[in-house]
CSV table of C-alpha atoms in Angstrom, one decimal:
chain,number,residue,atom,x,y,z
F,15,LEU,CA,86.7,151.7,11.0
F,16,PRO,CA,84.7,153.4,8.3
F,17,ASP,CA,84.1,156.3,10.7
F,18,LEU,CA,87.8,156.7,11.2
F,19,MET,CA,88.5,156.7,7.5
F,20,GLU,CA,85.7,159.3,7.0
F,21,MET,CA,87.1,161.5,9.9
F,22,TYR,CA,90.7,161.2,8.8
F,23,PRO,CA,90.7,160.7,5.1
F,24,ASN,CA,94.5,161.2,4.8
F,25,ALA,CA,95.0,158.2,7.0
F,26,THR,CA,93.6,155.8,4.4
F,27,GLY,CA,96.9,155.9,2.6
F,28,ASN,CA,98.8,154.7,5.7
F,29,PRO,CA,97.9,151.2,6.9
F,30,SER,CA,99.8,151.6,10.1
F,31,PHE,CA,97.1,154.0,11.4
F,32,PHE,CA,94.7,151.1,11.6
F,33,THR,CA,97.0,148.6,13.5
F,34,SER,CA,98.8,148.5,16.8
F,35,HIS,CA,101.8,146.5,15.4
F,36,GLU,CA,103.6,149.6,14.0
F,37,THR,CA,103.4,153.3,13.6
F,38,LEU,CA,104.9,154.7,10.4
F,39,ALA,CA,104.3,158.3,9.5
F,40,TYR,CA,106.0,161.1,7.4
F,41,SER,CA,108.5,158.6,6.0
F,42,ARG,CA,109.7,157.7,9.4
F,43,ILE,CA,109.5,154.8,11.8
F,44,ILE,CA,108.0,155.8,15.1
F,45,CYS,CA,107.0,152.5,16.8
F,46,LEU,CA,107.5,148.8,16.2
F,47,GLU,CA,105.7,146.3,18.4
F,48,TRP,CA,108.3,143.5,18.1
F,49,MET,CA,111.0,145.9,19.4
F,50,TYR,CA,109.3,145.9,22.9
F,51,PRO,CA,110.3,142.3,23.9
F,52,VAL,CA,113.9,143.1,22.6
F,53,HIS,CA,114.0,146.1,24.8
F,54,ILE,CA,112.7,144.2,27.8
F,55,LEU,CA,115.3,141.4,27.4
F,56,LEU,CA,118.1,143.9,27.1
F,57,SER,CA,116.8,145.7,30.2
F,58,TYR,CA,116.8,142.5,32.2
F,59,GLY,CA,120.1,141.6,30.8
F,60,LEU,CA,121.4,144.9,32.0
F,61,VAL,CA,120.2,144.3,35.5
F,62,VAL,CA,121.6,140.8,35.6
F,63,THR,CA,125.0,141.8,34.3
F,64,GLY,CA,125.1,144.7,36.8
F,65,ILE,CA,124.5,142.2,39.6
F,66,GLY,CA,127.3,140.1,38.2
F,67,ALA,CA,129.6,143.1,38.2
F,68,PHE,CA,128.8,143.7,41.9
F,69,VAL,CA,129.3,140.1,42.9
F,70,THR,CA,132.5,139.6,41.0
F,71,ARG,CA,133.9,142.7,42.7
F,72,VAL,CA,133.2,141.4,46.2
F,73,VAL,CA,134.1,137.7,45.8
F,74,ASP,CA,137.9,137.5,45.5
F,75,SER,CA,137.9,134.3,43.4
F,76,TRP,CA,135.5,135.8,40.9
F,77,LYS,CA,137.3,139.2,40.5
F,78,PRO,CA,138.9,138.2,37.1
F,79,TYR,CA,135.3,138.2,35.7
F,80,HIS,CA,134.5,141.7,36.9
F,81,MET,CA,135.6,143.5,33.8
F,82,ALA,CA,133.7,141.1,31.5
F,83,PHE,CA,130.5,141.7,33.5
F,84,GLY,CA,131.1,145.4,33.5
F,85,ARG,CA,131.5,145.5,29.7
F,86,ALA,CA,128.4,143.3,29.2
F,87,PHE,CA,126.5,145.8,31.4
F,88,MET,CA,127.6,148.7,29.3
F,89,ILE,CA,126.7,146.9,26.0
F,90,CYS,CA,123.3,146.0,27.3
F,91,MET,CA,122.8,149.6,28.4
F,92,TYR,CA,123.7,150.9,24.9
F,93,TRP,CA,121.3,148.6,23.1
F,94,ALA,CA,118.5,149.0,25.6
F,95,MET,CA,118.7,152.8,25.0
F,96,GLY,CA,118.8,152.3,21.3
F,97,SER,CA,115.8,149.9,21.2
F,98,SER,CA,113.7,152.4,23.3
F,99,ILE,CA,113.7,154.8,20.3
F,100,LEU,CA,111.5,152.4,18.4
F,101,ILE,CA,108.8,151.8,21.1
F,102,HIS,CA,107.7,155.4,21.2
F,103,ASN,CA,104.0,156.2,21.8
F,104,SER,CA,103.5,159.3,23.9
F,105,GLY,CA,106.9,160.6,24.9
F,106,MET,CA,108.8,160.4,28.2
F,107,PRO,CA,107.5,161.5,31.7
F,108,ARG,CA,109.6,164.2,33.3
F,109,SER,CA,110.6,162.0,36.2
F,110,ILE,CA,111.9,159.3,33.8
F,111,LEU,CA,113.7,161.9,31.8
F,112,PHE,CA,115.4,163.1,35.0
F,113,PHE,CA,116.5,159.6,35.9
F,114,PHE,CA,117.6,159.1,32.4
F,115,ILE,CA,119.9,162.1,32.6
F,116,VAL,CA,121.2,160.9,36.0
F,117,MET,CA,122.0,157.5,34.5
F,118,LEU,CA,123.9,158.9,31.5
F,119,ALA,CA,125.8,161.3,33.7
F,120,ALA,CA,126.7,158.5,36.2
F,121,LEU,CA,127.8,156.3,33.3
F,122,SER,CA,130.0,159.0,31.7
F,123,VAL,CA,131.8,160.1,34.9
F,124,GLY,CA,132.1,156.6,36.3
F,125,TRP,CA,133.8,155.4,33.1
F,126,VAL,CA,136.2,158.3,33.0
F,127,ALA,CA,137.0,157.7,36.7
F,128,ILE,CA,138.0,154.1,36.2
F,129,ARG,CA,140.1,154.8,33.1
F,130,VAL,CA,142.1,157.5,35.1
F,131,HIS,CA,142.4,155.1,38.0
F,132,ALA,CA,143.7,152.3,35.7
F,133,ALA,CA,146.3,154.7,34.2
F,134,ARG,CA,147.5,155.8,37.6
F,135,LEU,CA,147.6,152.2,38.9
F,136,GLN,CA,149.7,151.1,35.9
F,137,ALA,CA,152.2,153.9,36.6
F,138,THR,CA,152.4,152.9,40.2
F,139,ILE,CA,153.0,149.3,39.3
F,140,GLN,CA,155.7,150.3,36.8
F,141,ALA,CA,157.4,152.4,39.5
F,142,LYS,CA,157.3,149.5,41.9
F,143,ALA,CA,158.8,147.2,39.3
F,144,ASP,CA,161.7,149.6,38.8
F,145,SER,CA,162.2,149.7,42.5
F,146,ILE,CA,162.3,145.9,42.8
F,147,TRP,CA,164.8,145.7,39.9
F,148,ASN,CA,167.1,148.3,41.4
F,149,GLU,CA,167.0,147.1,45.0
F,150,SER,CA,167.0,143.3,44.7
F,151,LYS,CA,169.9,141.4,43.2
F,152,ASP,CA,167.8,138.3,42.8
F,153,SER,CA,165.4,140.1,40.5
F,154,ARG,CA,168.2,140.3,37.9
F,155,ASN,CA,167.5,136.6,37.1
F,156,ALA,CA,163.7,137.2,36.7
F,157,SER,CA,161.9,138.0,33.5
F,158,PRO,CA,160.3,141.4,33.1
F,159,SER,CA,156.8,139.8,33.2
F,160,GLU,CA,157.7,138.1,36.5
F,161,ILE,CA,158.9,141.4,38.0
F,162,MET,CA,155.7,143.2,36.8
F,163,LYS,CA,153.6,140.4,38.3
F,164,GLN,CA,155.4,140.7,41.7
F,165,ALA,CA,155.1,144.5,41.6
F,166,ALA,CA,151.3,144.3,40.9
F,167,GLN,CA,150.8,141.8,43.7
F,168,GLU,CA,152.7,144.1,46.2
F,169,VAL,CA,150.8,147.2,45.1
F,170,LEU,CA,147.3,145.6,45.1
F,171,LYS,CA,147.8,143.8,48.4
F,172,ALA,CA,149.1,146.9,50.2
F,173,PRO,CA,146.6,147.8,53.0
F,174,ARG,CA,144.4,150.9,52.6
F,175,THR,CA,142.3,152.7,55.1
F,176,TRP,CA,138.5,153.0,54.7
F,177,LYS,CA,139.0,156.6,53.7
F,178,GLN,CA,141.5,155.7,51.0
F,179,ARG,CA,139.0,153.2,49.7
F,180,LEU,CA,135.9,155.4,49.9
F,181,PHE,CA,137.4,158.6,48.6
F,182,SER,CA,139.2,157.3,45.5
F,183,LEU,CA,138.6,157.2,41.8
F,184,LYS,CA,137.8,153.5,42.1
F,185,GLY,CA,135.2,154.3,44.7
F,186,VAL,CA,133.7,157.0,42.5
F,187,HIS,CA,133.5,154.5,39.7
F,188,GLY,CA,131.7,151.9,41.8
F,189,TYR,CA,129.3,154.4,43.3
F,190,LEU,CA,128.3,156.0,40.0
F,191,MET,CA,128.0,152.7,38.2
F,192,ALA,CA,125.8,151.4,41.0
F,193,LEU,CA,123.7,154.6,40.7
F,194,ALA,CA,123.3,154.1,36.9
F,195,TRP,CA,122.3,150.4,37.5
F,196,TYR,CA,119.8,151.4,40.1
F,197,GLN,CA,117.9,153.6,37.6
F,198,MET,CA,117.2,150.6,35.4
F,199,ALA,CA,116.8,148.1,38.2
F,200,GLY,CA,114.1,150.2,39.8
F,201,ARG,CA,112.3,150.7,36.5
F,202,THR,CA,112.4,147.0,35.6
F,203,GLY,CA,111.3,146.1,39.2
F,204,VAL,CA,108.0,148.0,38.9
F,205,THR,CA,107.3,147.2,35.3
F,206,ASN,CA,105.1,144.2,34.4
F,207,PRO,CA,106.3,143.3,30.9
F,208,PHE,CA,103.1,141.4,30.1
F,209,SER,CA,100.6,144.1,30.9
F,210,SER,CA,102.5,147.5,30.6
F,211,TRP,CA,102.7,147.4,26.9
F,212,THR,CA,99.6,148.1,24.8
F,213,GLY,CA,101.2,148.1,21.4
F,214,CYS,CA,101.8,151.1,19.0
F,215,HIS,CA,98.5,152.8,20.0
F,216,SER,CA,99.3,156.4,19.0
F,217,TYR,CA,99.6,158.3,15.8
F,218,PRO,CA,101.1,161.8,15.2
F,219,ALA,CA,98.9,164.7,14.1
F,220,SER,CA,99.9,168.1,12.8
F,221,LYS,CA,99.4,171.1,15.1
F,222,THR,CA,98.0,173.0,12.1
F,223,LEU,CA,94.3,172.3,11.9
F,224,GLY,CA,92.5,171.6,8.6
F,225,PRO,CA,90.2,174.1,6.8
F,226,ASN,CA,87.2,173.0,8.9
F,227,GLY,CA,89.1,173.0,12.2
F,228,GLU,CA,89.7,169.2,12.1
F,229,LEU,CA,92.9,167.5,13.2
F,230,ARG,CA,95.2,166.6,10.3
F,231,LEU,CA,97.1,163.4,10.7
F,232,LEU,CA,100.6,163.3,9.3
F,233,PRO,CA,100.7,161.6,6.0
F,234,ALA,CA,102.5,158.4,5.5
F,235,VAL,CA,105.0,160.0,3.2
F,236,ASP,CA,106.8,163.3,3.7
F,237,PRO,CA,106.5,165.1,0.4
F,238,ASN,CA,109.8,167.0,1.0
F,239,PHE,CA,111.8,163.9,2.0
F,240,SER,CA,114.8,163.4,-0.2
F,241,PHE,CA,114.5,159.7,-0.6
F,242,ASN,CA,110.9,159.0,-1.5
F,243,GLY,CA,110.3,156.1,-3.8
F,244,GLU,CA,110.6,152.4,-3.4
F,245,GLY,CA,114.1,151.3,-2.4
F,246,ALA,CA,115.5,154.9,-2.4
F,247,GLU,CA,116.4,154.9,1.3
F,248,LEU,CA,118.0,151.4,1.0
F,249,ARG,CA,120.1,152.5,-1.9
F,250,PHE,CA,121.1,155.6,-0.1
F,251,SER,CA,122.0,153.8,3.1
F,252,VAL,CA,124.0,151.0,1.3
F,253,GLY,CA,125.8,153.6,-0.8
F,254,VAL,CA,126.8,155.6,2.3
F,255,LEU,CA,127.9,152.5,4.2
F,256,VAL,CA,129.8,151.0,1.3
F,257,GLY,CA,131.4,154.4,0.6
F,258,ALA,CA,132.4,154.9,4.2
F,259,ILE,CA,133.9,151.3,4.5
F,260,SER,CA,135.8,151.8,1.2
F,261,LEU,CA,137.1,155.2,2.2
F,262,LEU,CA,138.2,154.0,5.7
F,263,ALA,CA,139.9,150.9,4.1
F,264,VAL,CA,141.9,153.1,1.7
F,265,VAL,CA,142.8,155.5,4.6
F,266,GLY,CA,143.9,152.5,6.7
F,267,PHE,CA,145.9,151.0,3.9
F,268,VAL,CA,147.7,154.3,3.1
F,269,TYR,CA,148.4,155.0,6.8
F,270,SER,CA,149.7,151.5,7.4
F,271,TYR,CA,152.0,151.7,4.3
F,272,ILE,CA,153.4,155.1,5.3
F,273,ALA,CA,153.8,154.1,9.0
F,274,ALA,CA,155.5,150.8,8.0
F,275,LYS,CA,157.8,152.6,5.6
F,276,ARG,CA,158.8,155.2,8.2
F,277,SER,CA,159.4,152.6,10.9
F,278,PHE,CA,161.7,150.6,8.6
F,279,GLU,CA,163.5,153.8,7.6
F,280,ALA,CA,163.9,154.7,11.3
F,281,ALA,CA,165.2,151.2,12.1
F,282,ALA,CA,167.6,151.3,9.2
F,283,ALA,CA,168.9,154.7,10.3
F,284,ALA,CA,169.3,153.5,13.9
F,285,ALA,CA,171.1,150.4,12.7
F,286,HIS,CA,173.4,152.6,10.4
F,287,THR,CA,174.1,154.9,13.4
F,288,GLU,CA,174.9,151.9,15.6
F,289,GLU,CA,177.2,150.4,12.9
F,290,LYS,CA,179.0,153.7,12.6
F,291,SER,CA,179.5,153.9,16.3
F,292,ILE,CA,180.8,150.3,16.4
F,293,VAL,CA,183.3,151.1,13.6
F,294,LYS,CA,184.4,154.3,15.3
F,295,ASN,CA,185.0,152.4,18.6
F,296,LEU,CA,187.0,149.7,16.7
F,297,GLU,CA,189.1,152.4,15.0
F,298,LEU,CA,189.7,154.1,18.3
F,299,ALA,CA,190.6,150.8,19.9
F,300,GLN,CA,193.1,150.1,17.1
F,301,VAL,CA,194.6,153.6,17.6
F,302,ILE,CA,195.0,153.0,21.3
F,303,ASN,CA,196.6,149.6,20.6
F,304,ILE,CA,199.0,151.1,18.1
F,305,GLN,CA,200.0,153.8,20.6
F,306,GLU,CA,200.6,151.3,23.4
F,307,THR,CA,202.7,149.1,21.1
F,308,SER,CA,204.8,152.1,20.0
F,309,THR,CA,205.4,153.2,23.5
F,310,VAL,CA,206.6,149.7,24.4
F,311,GLU,CA,208.9,149.6,21.4
F,312,ASP,CA,210.4,153.1,22.0
F,313,GLN,CA,211.5,152.2,25.5
F,314,PRO,CA,215.3,151.6,25.7
F,315,ILE,CA,216.4,148.1,26.3
F,316,THR,CA,218.8,147.8,29.3
F,317,ALA,CA,221.1,144.9,29.8
F,318,PRO,CA,220.6,143.1,33.0
F,319,SER,CA,223.3,144.0,35.6
F,320,SER,CA,225.6,141.3,36.7
F,321,SER,CA,227.2,141.2,40.1
F,322,VAL,CA,230.6,139.7,40.7
């Protein structure tokens, strides 16, 4: 330890250089040891929820839970990626970076595919519901929700060929989500969480050598950092967060007030127009009634003829 201090005198001001629990340099957090188990748990949670999404898609009685497992899978993926930022030691291998890009691309395209499929499916079900309403007299006594349920059942139970199933947006979604899941499943399958992590064992050095050709470790504090000083970053972060929350609350209030006012004005205008239409129809009906009465009164009264 004394040799390290003598070799890297600028490291003496940064305690994280002498510990594997964390790496803090240049006013930034590079590595936190306690974040590794969090990352591992999220990664295994991702794999488990992905399996749940597969199973609930195949087993008919479990299909209502497919969306919940899919969303849990996505949430675990987001937080696993976020937690990986704070267990950085020596960068990312090129192969892992390649698989990382494949995973993100698969997630993005797969999510868009299922959203487009859902919109098209909803339009198909609505068209089917309109057809049921127009063609069946019995449907006139059913509620809209009952008709929509019947339409959904008929659309979803309609037989499809293997080509229609495979070459579809839904098929693209399943294929790409499985591909994204495989990237993490393969990584967790070959990783021993108990021996693969050796703590925060690296520390950044400047590429500019010192006057004697020695390596220069990055100092603990960036002298050009805008928020140096105890509590400066916390005050800045809280200020930005509170400001953003307050601004968005004001915008939400103003928008809600204006939108509500416009909707009430539109409803009042529609009601006024409907009232005028009703009055006009009543007046027209009165005119027609008067004309019919006048016609009856203007007709000559003829005495009944008598026969002797």
